[in-house]
């Protein structure tokens, strides 16, 4: 804790997971996440943990399924095509209420795509990803620092709600080097509370079963409804975001991960030119900061979504504001915009605001009061959340009404 | 005398035990069990040696052997 | 008079719901007895597959996990490496182990994971309704080869023990059967050995058990026993194919005439 070191994003992710108590990793090579298994392969045995290079992503995720069932903090990582292969196993983990942590260091797609950074796996991540009705907690870092600090948060949330939690990164975040400070005490796995569902030594207790099926009439729905209630609670309590210069902004750029970093650079250029532009960055993509985004509607005049995909993330933004504010999209599917290109989009969007000063510029006709204008609390809550990992526990409860 | 007891709630009438019995002591009942099968039964008196082979092949753990 | 046999503590005391004559019940009992006799029940974790024996998680009286189709050995790897003090077994059918899960089977054997795999070979998909399995015999009818399996259309059945015997990591491989009481007793000896190997840290053990599926073979249980000796055993000879001490064994019974 405390010390700043220079690390590559993928290595920070691995080291962060180990410091968070991860003692089992299984994975399969795929670019651009190879540093994660490579790092784990020498580092985990030193900590008394297990590293396995599996024969496939399918085997890797099923090793996780088994390991997680024993209660150990288990992790896997991959990149887009590999994550697709893991989806069946992730669905089983969700269906068996098993906590584990995984990371998708996203590359260009579809198919084999390329190995550059992209955000095309947004929908796959925030909608569960595999078959059946479930969610996973999705955290989107935008720095090496967050790459290293989010795994602990993911393990804790995963165990608290008994479900998978993931980091959605990309090739840039995985490959770049930055200073990082691990902002938490090392977790000693032996000191974690025993899990009353974990498999292993059954002496003196009834046998336990980990499974995702229930063929009894009506029972599966009951389980899913219980899970749904947990998801509603997560949507209330675990939303994390960062809002910067949104107060008094005409235009708020909405972006996550690498896009948000590029957008931040562009916003600086724009503000230097006197444009009133802010940045809203969801840190949790599921649960999505719907209410906080809706709160922007009565204040800013327009939102500009910047995403490195065709328009996946923008759907959630539009659902959140529900037509109360115009939402422009700058989409770069498997492309990486420069700050100047985003700046040009910002200028274009701002011109739109001047031409049609009402908040309805490109939005469907507004009915009634804008949703956000009712919410007086939003202003006070619009905190800058740069240090999410450090203050997570407190902030987790700021979601408010829904 | 050694004997077997067939649990009629467990027996599904597959007849495998009849092939296992070295002395052909086991036959199938002509009465339906509660589960709807013709269960196995010890058909001959003073025949069973208590060897337990029928219980070895019984897939339903329906046979208890006494010796 | 004394009671000779009893319900093993390794098996939950409830009726098995498999079809009449189904071999799963026999192998379930054997495994349940091994857990009791070896004194490992309270530290054993079993893996139920996808297929008829998906319900194995209800029957075995130890901690159980049910996993995706074919992935038993990968799940077992995750459990065993996380809790080496546990005894871990994967119970699988032929579609699960030799078709969709072949990669996991081969690689867990190659890694010589210290686990026990129980492989039920009945040459057919049971739960889904009698489709062709990787072990379905040439000429054998199945609902996806209704005129019988042909080499031209479907290729050859897979002999799992012989295939795995090529791997140094596969430490114990034996093919057994359940078509007579004597064979059942032999099968139990093999399964017990496979658990003992794990207790002794010997590495990957797999016992293949030829088993009848009267329902999907369209035969009576008694006809099914004949099918094992006449059709299955020529293709799948019984015997020990590998032991931890000696490299490769040879078939001792059956085999093509």
XYZ file of C-alpha atoms in Angstrom:
726
model
C 0.000 0.000 0.000
C 1.063 3.526 -0.622
C 3.976 2.898 -2.921
C 3.754 4.028 -6.532
C 5.159 1.640 -9.081
C 5.255 1.579 -12.855
C 3.292 -1.303 -14.305
C 1.659 -2.549 -17.443
C -2.134 -2.645 -17.264
C -2.405 -6.407 -17.664
C 0.232 -6.995 -15.011
C -1.445 -4.540 -12.674
C -4.658 -6.487 -13.126
C -2.905 -9.755 -12.240
C -0.994 -8.299 -9.307
C -4.126 -6.572 -8.059
C -6.001 -9.858 -8.141
C -3.242 -11.657 -6.221
C -3.112 -8.907 -3.596
C -6.884 -9.238 -3.367
C -6.482 -12.880 -2.371
C -6.773 -14.643 -5.726
C -5.125 -18.052 -5.439
C -6.379 -19.795 -8.559
C -5.993 -18.770 -12.161
C -6.691 -20.760 -15.288
C -6.523 -19.258 -18.739
C -5.548 -19.709 -22.335
C -3.269 -17.492 -24.437
C -4.863 -14.777 -26.520
C -3.637 -11.323 -27.450
C -3.840 -8.666 -26.013
C -4.194 -10.208 -22.542
C -1.220 -12.592 -22.523
C 0.608 -10.703 -19.804
C -2.090 -11.716 -17.343
C -1.529 -15.497 -17.506
C 2.210 -14.987 -17.978
C 2.397 -12.893 -14.837
C 0.185 -15.322 -12.936
C 2.318 -18.283 -14.023
C 5.319 -17.131 -12.016
C 3.666 -15.013 -9.385
C 0.840 -17.260 -8.171
C 2.972 -20.283 -7.182
C 5.067 -17.910 -5.040
C 1.912 -17.104 -3.124
C 0.958 -20.750 -2.742
C -1.650 -20.452 -5.454
C -2.378 -22.450 -8.600
C -1.819 -21.399 -12.178
C -3.029 -23.654 -14.974
C -2.673 -23.063 -18.669
C -5.811 -24.817 -19.822
C -6.266 -26.618 -23.134
C -8.917 -24.108 -24.167
C -10.944 -21.222 -22.861
C -13.781 -23.680 -22.356
C -11.648 -25.819 -20.060
C -10.260 -22.718 -18.344
C -13.668 -21.415 -17.325
C -14.745 -24.846 -16.128
C -11.640 -25.097 -13.965
C -12.777 -21.774 -12.534
C -16.253 -23.233 -12.003
C -14.737 -26.065 -9.970
C -12.259 -23.888 -8.095
C -14.840 -21.223 -7.259
C -17.116 -23.949 -5.886
C -14.511 -24.666 -3.211
C -14.709 -21.032 -2.084
C -11.239 -20.010 -3.277
C -10.834 -16.612 -4.954
C -10.511 -17.678 -8.585
C -9.843 -15.626 -11.676
C -9.622 -16.040 -15.409
C -8.939 -13.564 -18.150
C -9.183 -13.522 -21.894
C -9.881 -11.331 -24.864
C -13.047 -11.125 -26.935
C -13.183 -14.450 -28.861
C -11.959 -16.271 -25.762
C -14.582 -14.624 -23.610
C -17.224 -15.777 -26.089
C -16.002 -19.337 -25.535
C -16.212 -18.865 -21.792
C -19.795 -17.657 -21.814
C -21.371 -21.057 -21.201
C -19.272 -21.529 -18.097
C -19.956 -17.992 -16.916
C -23.663 -18.704 -17.290
C -23.248 -21.864 -15.171
C -21.411 -19.864 -12.495
C -24.206 -17.290 -12.505
C -26.789 -20.072 -12.374
C -24.994 -21.806 -9.509
C -24.454 -18.507 -7.631
C -20.680 -18.864 -7.681
C -18.520 -15.780 -7.227
C -15.420 -15.372 -9.343
C -13.587 -12.624 -11.145
C -12.728 -12.365 -14.812
C -11.345 -9.772 -17.146
C -11.995 -9.169 -20.814
C -9.156 -7.255 -22.435
C -11.238 -6.445 -25.476
C -9.878 -6.555 -29.027
C -11.425 -5.678 -32.362
C -14.211 -7.873 -33.680
C -16.393 -9.550 -34.772
C -14.717 -12.872 -35.456
C -10.973 -12.864 -35.142
C -11.088 -9.104 -35.754
C -7.775 -7.570 -34.813
C -5.663 -7.189 -31.710
C -6.153 -3.459 -31.214
C -8.271 -1.919 -28.501
C -12.029 -1.857 -29.056
C -15.259 -1.688 -27.095
C -17.349 -4.039 -29.193
C -18.031 -6.436 -26.317
C -20.136 -3.900 -24.432
C -23.489 -5.571 -25.002
C -22.076 -9.021 -24.337
C -20.720 -7.821 -20.995
C -23.592 -5.780 -19.616
C -26.344 -8.179 -20.701
C -24.845 -11.184 -18.970
C -23.184 -12.594 -22.071
C -24.148 -16.250 -22.051
C -27.449 -18.094 -22.251
C -30.263 -17.530 -19.808
C -31.317 -14.679 -17.583
C -28.493 -13.279 -15.515
C -26.174 -10.348 -14.998
C -22.553 -9.955 -14.096
C -21.080 -6.928 -12.368
C -19.069 -5.025 -14.963
C -16.368 -2.550 -13.973
C -14.707 -0.401 -16.598
C -11.307 0.971 -15.587
C -9.707 3.772 -17.576
C -6.211 3.686 -16.110
C -3.572 1.205 -15.038
C -4.262 2.345 -11.508
C -7.859 1.208 -11.775
C -6.799 -2.000 -13.544
C -4.854 -2.844 -10.396
C -7.401 -1.695 -7.855
C -10.617 -3.005 -9.366
C -9.962 -6.757 -8.974
C -10.335 -6.488 -5.193
C -13.585 -4.627 -5.604
C -14.772 -7.274 -8.071
C -13.941 -10.134 -5.702
C -15.741 -8.399 -2.857
C -18.847 -7.616 -4.878
C -18.816 -11.089 -6.416
C -18.732 -12.703 -2.988
C -21.206 -10.279 -1.444
C -23.803 -11.071 -4.099
C -22.548 -14.562 -5.044
C -22.202 -13.851 -8.737
C -19.491 -13.275 -11.336
C -17.860 -9.865 -11.553
C -15.677 -8.669 -14.374
C -13.336 -5.953 -15.534
C -14.028 -4.758 -19.053
C -10.740 -3.390 -20.330
C -9.211 -3.231 -23.788
C -5.932 -3.636 -25.591
C -4.740 -0.134 -24.731
C -5.470 -0.426 -21.015
C -3.873 -3.859 -20.988
C -0.700 -2.852 -22.767
C 0.094 0.637 -21.539
C 2.375 1.411 -18.602
C 1.505 3.906 -15.905
C 2.253 4.501 -12.271
C -0.015 2.573 -9.979
C -0.650 2.612 -6.285
C -2.420 -0.387 -4.786
C -4.795 1.311 -2.422
C -5.657 -1.590 -0.173
C -4.070 -3.930 2.301
C -3.066 -7.317 0.919
C -5.820 -9.826 1.491
C -4.821 -12.987 3.328
C -7.108 -15.682 1.877
C -6.839 -17.688 5.105
C -8.490 -14.839 6.959
C -11.482 -14.528 4.668
C -14.709 -15.733 6.260
C -15.630 -19.357 5.498
C -18.357 -19.768 2.896
C -21.366 -21.740 3.974
C -21.902 -23.012 0.449
C -18.374 -24.089 -0.475
C -17.625 -27.703 -1.369
C -14.884 -29.784 0.207
C -14.836 -31.179 3.690
C -18.364 -32.278 4.537
C -17.591 -33.827 7.926
C -20.247 -32.902 10.448
C -22.613 -31.273 8.037
C -25.099 -32.184 5.319
C -23.775 -32.644 1.791
C -23.739 -29.562 -0.391
C -24.644 -29.382 -4.047
C -23.546 -26.733 -6.514
C -25.725 -26.763 -9.596
C -27.513 -24.480 -11.990
C -30.485 -26.650 -12.890
C -33.823 -27.250 -11.239
C -36.352 -29.357 -13.098
C -39.068 -29.089 -10.469
C -42.189 -27.294 -11.614
C -41.934 -23.568 -10.925
C -38.705 -23.813 -8.921
C -36.368 -22.339 -11.506
C -38.507 -19.247 -11.766
C -38.421 -18.841 -7.995
C -34.634 -18.981 -8.049
C -34.484 -16.495 -10.900
C -36.872 -14.131 -9.123
C -34.663 -14.255 -6.047
C -31.672 -13.486 -8.210
C -33.592 -10.671 -9.891
C -34.298 -9.095 -6.514
C -30.569 -9.196 -5.757
C -29.882 -7.520 -9.092
C -32.346 -4.732 -8.231
C -30.506 -4.174 -4.982
C -27.176 -4.040 -6.794
C -28.615 -1.465 -9.187
C -29.501 0.635 -6.156
C -26.391 0.209 -4.091
C -23.412 -0.470 -6.293
C -23.467 2.151 -9.035
C -20.150 3.885 -9.554
C -19.342 6.738 -11.878
C -17.203 9.802 -12.329
C -18.633 13.184 -13.285
C -16.220 15.964 -14.161
C -17.128 19.548 -15.024
C -20.717 18.531 -15.576
C -22.043 21.444 -13.509
C -22.963 24.254 -15.839
C -21.879 22.329 -18.904
C -23.813 22.757 -22.144
C -22.523 19.482 -23.467
C -21.626 16.389 -21.460
C -19.518 13.749 -23.136
C -20.457 10.261 -21.963
C -17.767 7.636 -22.349
C -16.173 4.731 -20.452
C -12.787 3.058 -20.401
C -10.273 4.133 -23.027
C -12.881 6.291 -24.779
C -13.280 8.306 -21.605
C -9.556 9.013 -21.466
C -9.517 10.219 -25.046
C -12.662 12.207 -24.360
C -11.028 13.803 -21.320
C -8.196 15.028 -23.540
C -10.653 16.377 -26.072
C -12.688 18.082 -23.352
C -9.586 19.872 -22.156
C -9.029 21.187 -25.676
C -12.670 22.224 -25.853
C -12.658 23.998 -22.498
C -9.488 25.822 -23.519
C -11.537 27.172 -26.391
C -14.239 28.296 -23.955
C -16.761 25.556 -24.672
C -18.698 24.394 -21.627
C -18.135 20.676 -21.833
C -18.156 18.070 -19.060
C -17.406 14.360 -18.844
C -19.617 11.649 -17.430
C -17.918 8.294 -17.061
C -19.749 5.205 -15.843
C -17.339 3.082 -13.823
C -19.842 0.299 -13.359
C -21.399 -0.543 -16.722
C -23.711 -2.921 -14.951
C -25.197 -1.675 -12.721
C -25.493 1.279 -15.086
C -25.671 4.806 -13.596
C -29.111 5.406 -15.085
C -30.383 7.842 -12.497
C -27.235 9.926 -12.500
C -27.322 10.216 -16.284
C -30.997 11.087 -16.225
C -30.113 13.829 -13.752
C -28.045 15.552 -16.420
C -31.117 16.080 -18.556
C -32.410 19.237 -16.889
C -28.968 20.768 -16.795
C -26.849 20.092 -19.825
C -28.319 20.721 -23.228
C -26.953 17.708 -24.959
C -25.026 14.521 -24.416
C -22.351 13.217 -26.761
C -21.571 9.535 -26.474
C -18.108 8.502 -27.596
C -17.608 4.766 -27.936
C -15.237 2.457 -29.783
C -18.164 0.370 -31.036
C -21.081 0.827 -33.416
C -23.502 2.254 -30.924
C -23.955 -0.264 -28.126
C -23.162 1.892 -25.107
C -25.313 4.719 -26.498
C -28.381 2.482 -26.192
C -28.005 2.378 -22.423
C -27.430 6.137 -22.279
C -30.583 6.735 -24.314
C -32.560 4.322 -22.146
C -31.336 6.192 -19.073
C -32.319 9.681 -20.256
C -35.469 8.364 -21.908
C -35.688 11.117 -24.505
C -35.313 13.949 -21.993
C -32.124 15.187 -23.586
C -30.575 14.919 -27.023
C -27.927 12.231 -27.320
C -25.396 12.404 -30.147
C -23.154 9.481 -30.979
C -19.574 9.372 -32.145
C -18.986 5.719 -32.911
C -15.645 4.190 -33.853
C -16.170 0.435 -34.159
C -12.697 -1.100 -33.886
C -11.215 2.331 -34.402
C -9.391 4.474 -31.878
C -10.257 8.165 -32.134
C -7.733 10.890 -31.445
C -8.491 13.682 -28.994
C -8.625 16.046 -31.979
C -11.239 13.922 -33.701
C -13.352 13.852 -30.571
C -12.783 17.597 -30.202
C -14.193 18.081 -33.715
C -17.272 16.060 -32.694
C -17.628 18.175 -29.575
C -17.531 21.356 -31.641
C -20.082 19.926 -34.041
C -22.366 18.990 -31.162
C -21.972 22.415 -29.572
C -22.935 24.102 -32.824
C -26.083 22.028 -32.755
C -26.823 23.382 -29.318
C -26.505 27.003 -30.564
C -28.727 26.315 -33.554
C -31.428 24.754 -31.424
C -30.956 25.963 -27.860
C -33.666 23.796 -26.343
C -32.595 20.512 -24.857
C -34.694 18.775 -27.476
C -32.298 19.361 -30.361
C -32.228 15.887 -31.779
C -34.366 14.109 -29.248
C -37.869 12.798 -29.596
C -40.499 15.337 -28.577
C -40.383 15.830 -24.858
C -43.425 15.019 -22.825
C -43.895 16.639 -19.436
C -41.017 17.668 -17.261
C -37.600 16.399 -18.019
C -37.016 13.456 -15.749
C -33.903 14.771 -14.135
C -35.245 18.192 -13.206
C -37.241 16.731 -10.360
C -34.256 15.188 -8.769
C -32.799 17.803 -6.476
C -30.451 15.374 -4.857
C -28.550 14.681 -8.014
C -26.554 17.880 -7.860
C -25.194 17.162 -4.436
C -24.355 13.656 -5.409
C -22.542 14.430 -8.558
C -19.179 13.816 -7.012
C -15.956 13.345 -8.765
C -15.135 9.708 -8.325
C -11.543 9.486 -9.268
C -10.662 7.366 -6.288
C -13.449 4.907 -6.560
C -11.430 1.963 -5.408
C -10.404 3.618 -2.165
C -13.798 4.917 -1.184
C -15.891 2.213 -2.681
C -17.628 1.050 0.433
C -19.045 4.447 1.261
C -19.922 5.257 -2.280
C -21.622 2.018 -3.003
C -24.687 3.228 -1.185
C -25.099 6.473 -3.079
C -27.289 5.107 -5.784
C -30.447 6.577 -4.282
C -33.991 5.980 -5.425
C -34.839 4.126 -8.533
C -31.957 -70.682 5.590
C -30.331 -67.905 3.576
C -32.783 -65.717 1.751
C -33.227 -62.473 -0.123
C -35.737 -59.723 0.440
C -36.801 -57.670 -2.558
C -37.945 -54.146 -1.791
C -40.922 -53.821 -4.105
C -40.813 -50.049 -3.905
C -37.340 -50.117 -5.445
C -37.553 -53.059 -7.855
C -38.306 -52.087 -11.450
C -38.695 -55.631 -12.721
C -35.670 -55.570 -15.031
C -35.013 -59.278 -14.387
C -31.226 -58.909 -14.290
C -31.154 -60.702 -10.928
C -32.723 -63.764 -12.507
C -29.653 -64.135 -14.713
C -27.264 -63.683 -11.822
C -28.695 -66.350 -9.542
C -26.605 -69.492 -9.964
C -29.482 -71.632 -8.740
C -32.327 -69.920 -10.564
C -34.145 -69.223 -7.318
C -35.512 -65.870 -8.498
C -38.589 -65.352 -10.625
C -40.772 -62.414 -11.412
C -43.992 -61.860 -9.527
C -47.244 -61.886 -11.464
C -48.565 -59.091 -9.247
C -47.956 -55.425 -10.013
C -45.991 -53.528 -7.407
C -47.076 -50.065 -6.208
C -44.685 -48.571 -8.738
C -46.251 -50.528 -11.570
C -43.647 -53.192 -12.173
C -43.624 -56.964 -11.778
C -41.023 -57.209 -9.031
C -38.569 -60.046 -8.525
C -39.190 -62.554 -5.790
C -37.549 -65.596 -4.278
C -39.547 -68.259 -6.086
C -38.157 -71.496 -4.675
C -37.943 -72.543 -1.068
C -34.623 -73.800 0.318
C -32.869 -72.684 -2.820
C -31.028 -69.449 -1.908
C -27.444 -69.837 -0.736
C -27.045 -66.187 0.196
C -24.264 -65.722 -2.361
C -25.428 -62.161 -3.042
C -24.793 -62.159 -6.792
C -28.354 -60.966 -7.433
C -27.686 -57.933 -5.278
C -24.460 -57.313 -7.195
C -26.258 -56.901 -10.493
C -29.418 -55.218 -9.187
C -29.347 -51.637 -10.533
C -31.842 -50.413 -7.956
C -30.390 -51.690 -4.682
C -33.681 -53.481 -4.211
C -32.271 -56.775 -2.916
C -31.149 -57.377 0.633
C -29.380 -60.673 1.212
C -29.454 -62.637 4.485
C -27.168 -65.530 5.274
C -29.004 -65.071 9.906
C -27.002 -62.006 9.127
C -27.653 -59.295 6.638
C -24.997 -59.630 3.927
C -25.379 -56.322 2.114
C -26.717 -52.913 2.987
C -27.367 -49.551 1.452
C -23.952 -47.878 1.280
C -23.460 -44.631 3.194
C -21.920 -43.162 0.046
C -25.333 -43.193 -1.586
C -28.332 -41.159 -0.447
C -31.058 -43.561 0.665
C -33.668 -42.864 -1.965
C -34.947 -44.715 -5.031
C -32.935 -44.244 -8.219
C -34.984 -42.886 -11.084
C -33.085 -44.516 -13.926
C -34.884 -46.812 -16.365
C -35.352 -50.505 -15.507
C -32.079 -52.353 -16.041
C -30.004 -49.192 -16.512
C -26.387 -49.693 -15.570
C -26.070 -46.355 -13.799
C -27.636 -47.833 -10.680
C -25.014 -50.564 -10.474
C -22.140 -48.133 -10.862
C -23.732 -45.676 -8.446
C -23.845 -48.412 -5.829
C -20.228 -49.340 -6.492
C -19.050 -45.752 -6.123
C -21.192 -45.305 -3.012
C -19.633 -48.422 -1.473
C -16.114 -47.285 -2.366
C -16.687 -43.932 -0.653
C -17.765 -45.798 2.469
C -15.164 -48.551 2.433
C -12.237 -46.234 1.763
C -13.452 -43.814 4.426
C -13.359 -40.871 2.051
C -17.011 -39.882 1.843
C -16.637 -36.739 3.933
C -13.783 -35.381 1.862
C -15.056 -36.362 -1.558
C -16.462 -34.007 -4.149
C -18.234 -35.614 -7.105
C -19.061 -34.092 -10.448
C -22.331 -34.893 -12.164
C -22.345 -34.617 -15.949
C -24.995 -33.693 -18.477
C -26.962 -36.737 -19.570
C -29.052 -39.265 -17.659
C -26.666 -39.183 -14.727
C -27.125 -35.432 -14.319
C -29.127 -36.580 -11.280
C -26.020 -38.101 -9.746
C -25.779 -34.961 -7.625
C -28.876 -36.131 -5.781
C -27.716 -39.702 -5.321
C -24.108 -39.599 -4.161
C -23.919 -38.799 -0.487
C -20.993 -36.415 -0.703
C -20.520 -32.835 -1.852
C -21.524 -32.650 -5.497
C -21.309 -30.229 -8.362
C -23.137 -30.466 -11.655
C -21.377 -28.870 -14.581
C -21.495 -28.119 -18.284
C -21.623 -30.984 -20.772
C -18.287 -32.737 -21.073
C -16.313 -30.517 -18.720
C -16.138 -32.827 -15.722
C -12.369 -33.305 -15.797
C -11.786 -29.525 -16.068
C -14.094 -28.927 -13.106
C -12.351 -31.734 -11.240
C -9.022 -30.071 -11.995
C -10.242 -26.791 -10.499
C -11.506 -28.505 -7.355
C -8.534 -30.823 -6.847
C -5.955 -28.085 -7.348
C -7.825 -25.797 -4.967
C -8.397 -28.492 -2.348
C -5.777 -31.221 -2.817
C -6.949 -32.933 0.378
C -10.288 -33.704 -1.275
C -11.008 -36.808 -3.302
C -12.517 -35.710 -6.590
C -14.336 -37.885 -9.075
C -16.009 -37.106 -12.353
C -18.881 -39.341 -13.415
C -19.512 -39.190 -17.167
C -21.304 -40.881 -20.009
C -19.934 -41.559 -23.481
C -21.366 -38.470 -25.177
C -20.155 -36.309 -22.319
C -16.674 -37.788 -22.036
C -15.792 -38.947 -25.538
C -17.624 -36.462 -27.748
C -18.119 -32.939 -26.439
C -15.662 -33.414 -23.586
C -12.883 -35.256 -25.411
C -10.447 -32.347 -25.106
C -10.951 -32.135 -21.344
C -10.607 -35.917 -21.033
C -7.374 -36.078 -23.014
C -5.767 -33.032 -21.422
C -6.643 -33.864 -17.836
C -5.099 -37.289 -18.503
C -2.064 -35.690 -20.142
C -1.615 -33.439 -17.103
C -2.139 -36.532 -14.971
C -4.516 -34.684 -12.721
C -4.849 -36.681 -9.539
C -8.536 -37.397 -10.099
C -10.803 -40.381 -10.692
C -12.983 -40.571 -13.770
C -15.873 -43.022 -14.002
C -16.839 -43.480 -17.630
C -20.145 -45.145 -18.465
C -20.074 -46.458 -22.018
C -23.497 -47.557 -23.248
C -22.868 -46.640 -26.874
C -25.776 -44.219 -27.051
C -27.099 -40.845 -25.875
C -29.630 -41.676 -23.194
C -31.160 -38.504 -21.845
C -31.755 -36.874 -25.210
C -33.430 -39.945 -26.660
C -31.069 -42.437 -28.229
C -28.952 -40.422 -30.629
C -25.659 -41.721 -32.000
C -22.756 -41.557 -29.561
C -19.027 -41.501 -30.299
C -19.074 -45.098 -29.062
C -22.107 -46.259 -31.072
C -21.123 -49.412 -32.922
C -20.988 -49.804 -36.673
C -24.397 -51.027 -37.741
C -26.032 -50.026 -34.456
C -29.216 -48.062 -34.888
C -29.695 -44.741 -33.166
C -32.223 -41.968 -33.610
C -29.706 -39.963 -35.644
C -28.529 -42.989 -37.638
C -31.838 -44.831 -37.975
C -30.461 -47.184 -40.628
C -27.507 -48.027 -38.461
C -24.134 -46.337 -38.065
C -22.054 -46.499 -41.218
C -18.377 -45.768 -41.598
C -19.105 -43.705 -44.657
C -21.528 -41.368 -42.953
C -20.475 -41.503 -39.327
C -16.929 -42.776 -39.118
C -15.689 -45.190 -36.504
C -16.487 -45.509 -32.825
C -13.827 -44.363 -30.371
C -12.065 -46.697 -27.962
C -11.339 -44.365 -25.089
C -9.031 -46.542 -22.991
C -6.878 -47.453 -25.983
C -6.718 -43.799 -27.015
C -5.716 -42.584 -23.559
C -3.210 -45.404 -23.134
C -0.907 -43.433 -25.431
C -0.527 -40.765 -22.758
C 2.139 -40.982 -20.077
C -0.126 -39.025 -17.764
C -2.922 -41.591 -17.886
C -1.765 -43.696 -14.951
C -4.606 -46.155 -14.595
C -6.990 -47.218 -17.323
C -9.290 -50.185 -17.119
C -12.340 -51.231 -19.096
C -14.897 -53.259 -17.191
C -18.482 -54.310 -17.672
C -21.654 -54.837 -15.671
C -23.417 -57.516 -17.695
C -22.861 -60.313 -15.171
C -22.508 -60.295 -11.407
C -18.914 -61.466 -11.766
C -18.149 -58.515 -14.036
C -19.822 -56.173 -11.589
C -17.495 -57.438 -8.866
C -14.512 -56.830 -11.172
C -15.811 -53.379 -12.016
C -15.961 -52.567 -8.337
C -12.396 -53.707 -7.856
C -11.312 -51.412 -10.673
C -13.261 -48.422 -9.383
C -11.936 -48.972 -5.893
C -8.418 -49.082 -7.319
C -9.063 -45.840 -9.193
C -10.008 -44.133 -5.927
C -7.095 -45.731 -4.098
C -4.738 -44.372 -6.760
C -5.985 -40.883 -6.031
C -5.575 -41.376 -2.293
C -2.010 -42.496 -3.006
C -1.384 -39.515 -5.296
C -0.769 -41.663 -8.348
C -2.429 -39.377 -10.872
C -5.132 -39.720 -13.489
C -7.279 -42.841 -13.219
C -10.164 -43.736 -15.492
C -12.437 -46.752 -15.341
C -14.644 -47.386 -18.334
C -17.749 -49.419 -17.612
C -19.740 -51.083 -20.394
C -23.313 -50.558 -19.408
C -26.715 -51.386 -20.823
C -29.333 -48.921 -22.023
C -32.373 -51.110 -22.757
C -34.640 -48.112 -23.308
C -32.640 -46.537 -26.095
C -31.296 -49.771 -27.531
C -34.903 -50.887 -27.986
C -34.156 -54.185 -26.237
C -35.296 -55.810 -23.038
C -32.770 -55.762 -20.193
C -32.035 -59.437 -20.770
C -31.554 -58.935 -24.520
C -29.313 -56.010 -23.639
C -26.969 -58.253 -21.656
C -26.482 -60.323 -24.801
C -25.829 -57.174 -26.812
C -22.917 -56.404 -24.488
C -21.237 -59.758 -24.979
C -22.037 -60.159 -28.673
C -21.650 -56.636 -29.991
C -19.938 -54.373 -27.502
C -17.164 -56.537 -26.122
C -15.678 -57.405 -29.527
C -15.290 -53.678 -30.115
C -14.502 -52.747 -26.523
C -12.399 -55.541 -25.023
C -12.179 -55.604 -21.256
C -8.911 -55.305 -19.451
C -6.320 -53.095 -17.824
C -4.747 -50.720 -20.315
C -2.434 -48.884 -17.973
C -1.397 -49.134 -14.358
C 0.732 -46.720 -12.351
C 3.480 -49.332 -12.120
C 3.477 -50.896 -15.568
C 3.180 -48.900 -18.737
C 0.623 -50.598 -20.909
C -1.434 -53.687 -20.255
C -3.401 -55.688 -22.761
C -6.963 -56.725 -23.231
C -7.808 -59.822 -21.257
C -11.343 -60.539 -22.413
C -13.288 -59.895 -25.570
C -11.856 -58.176 -28.587
C -12.457 -58.768 -32.266
C -12.457 -62.443 -33.204
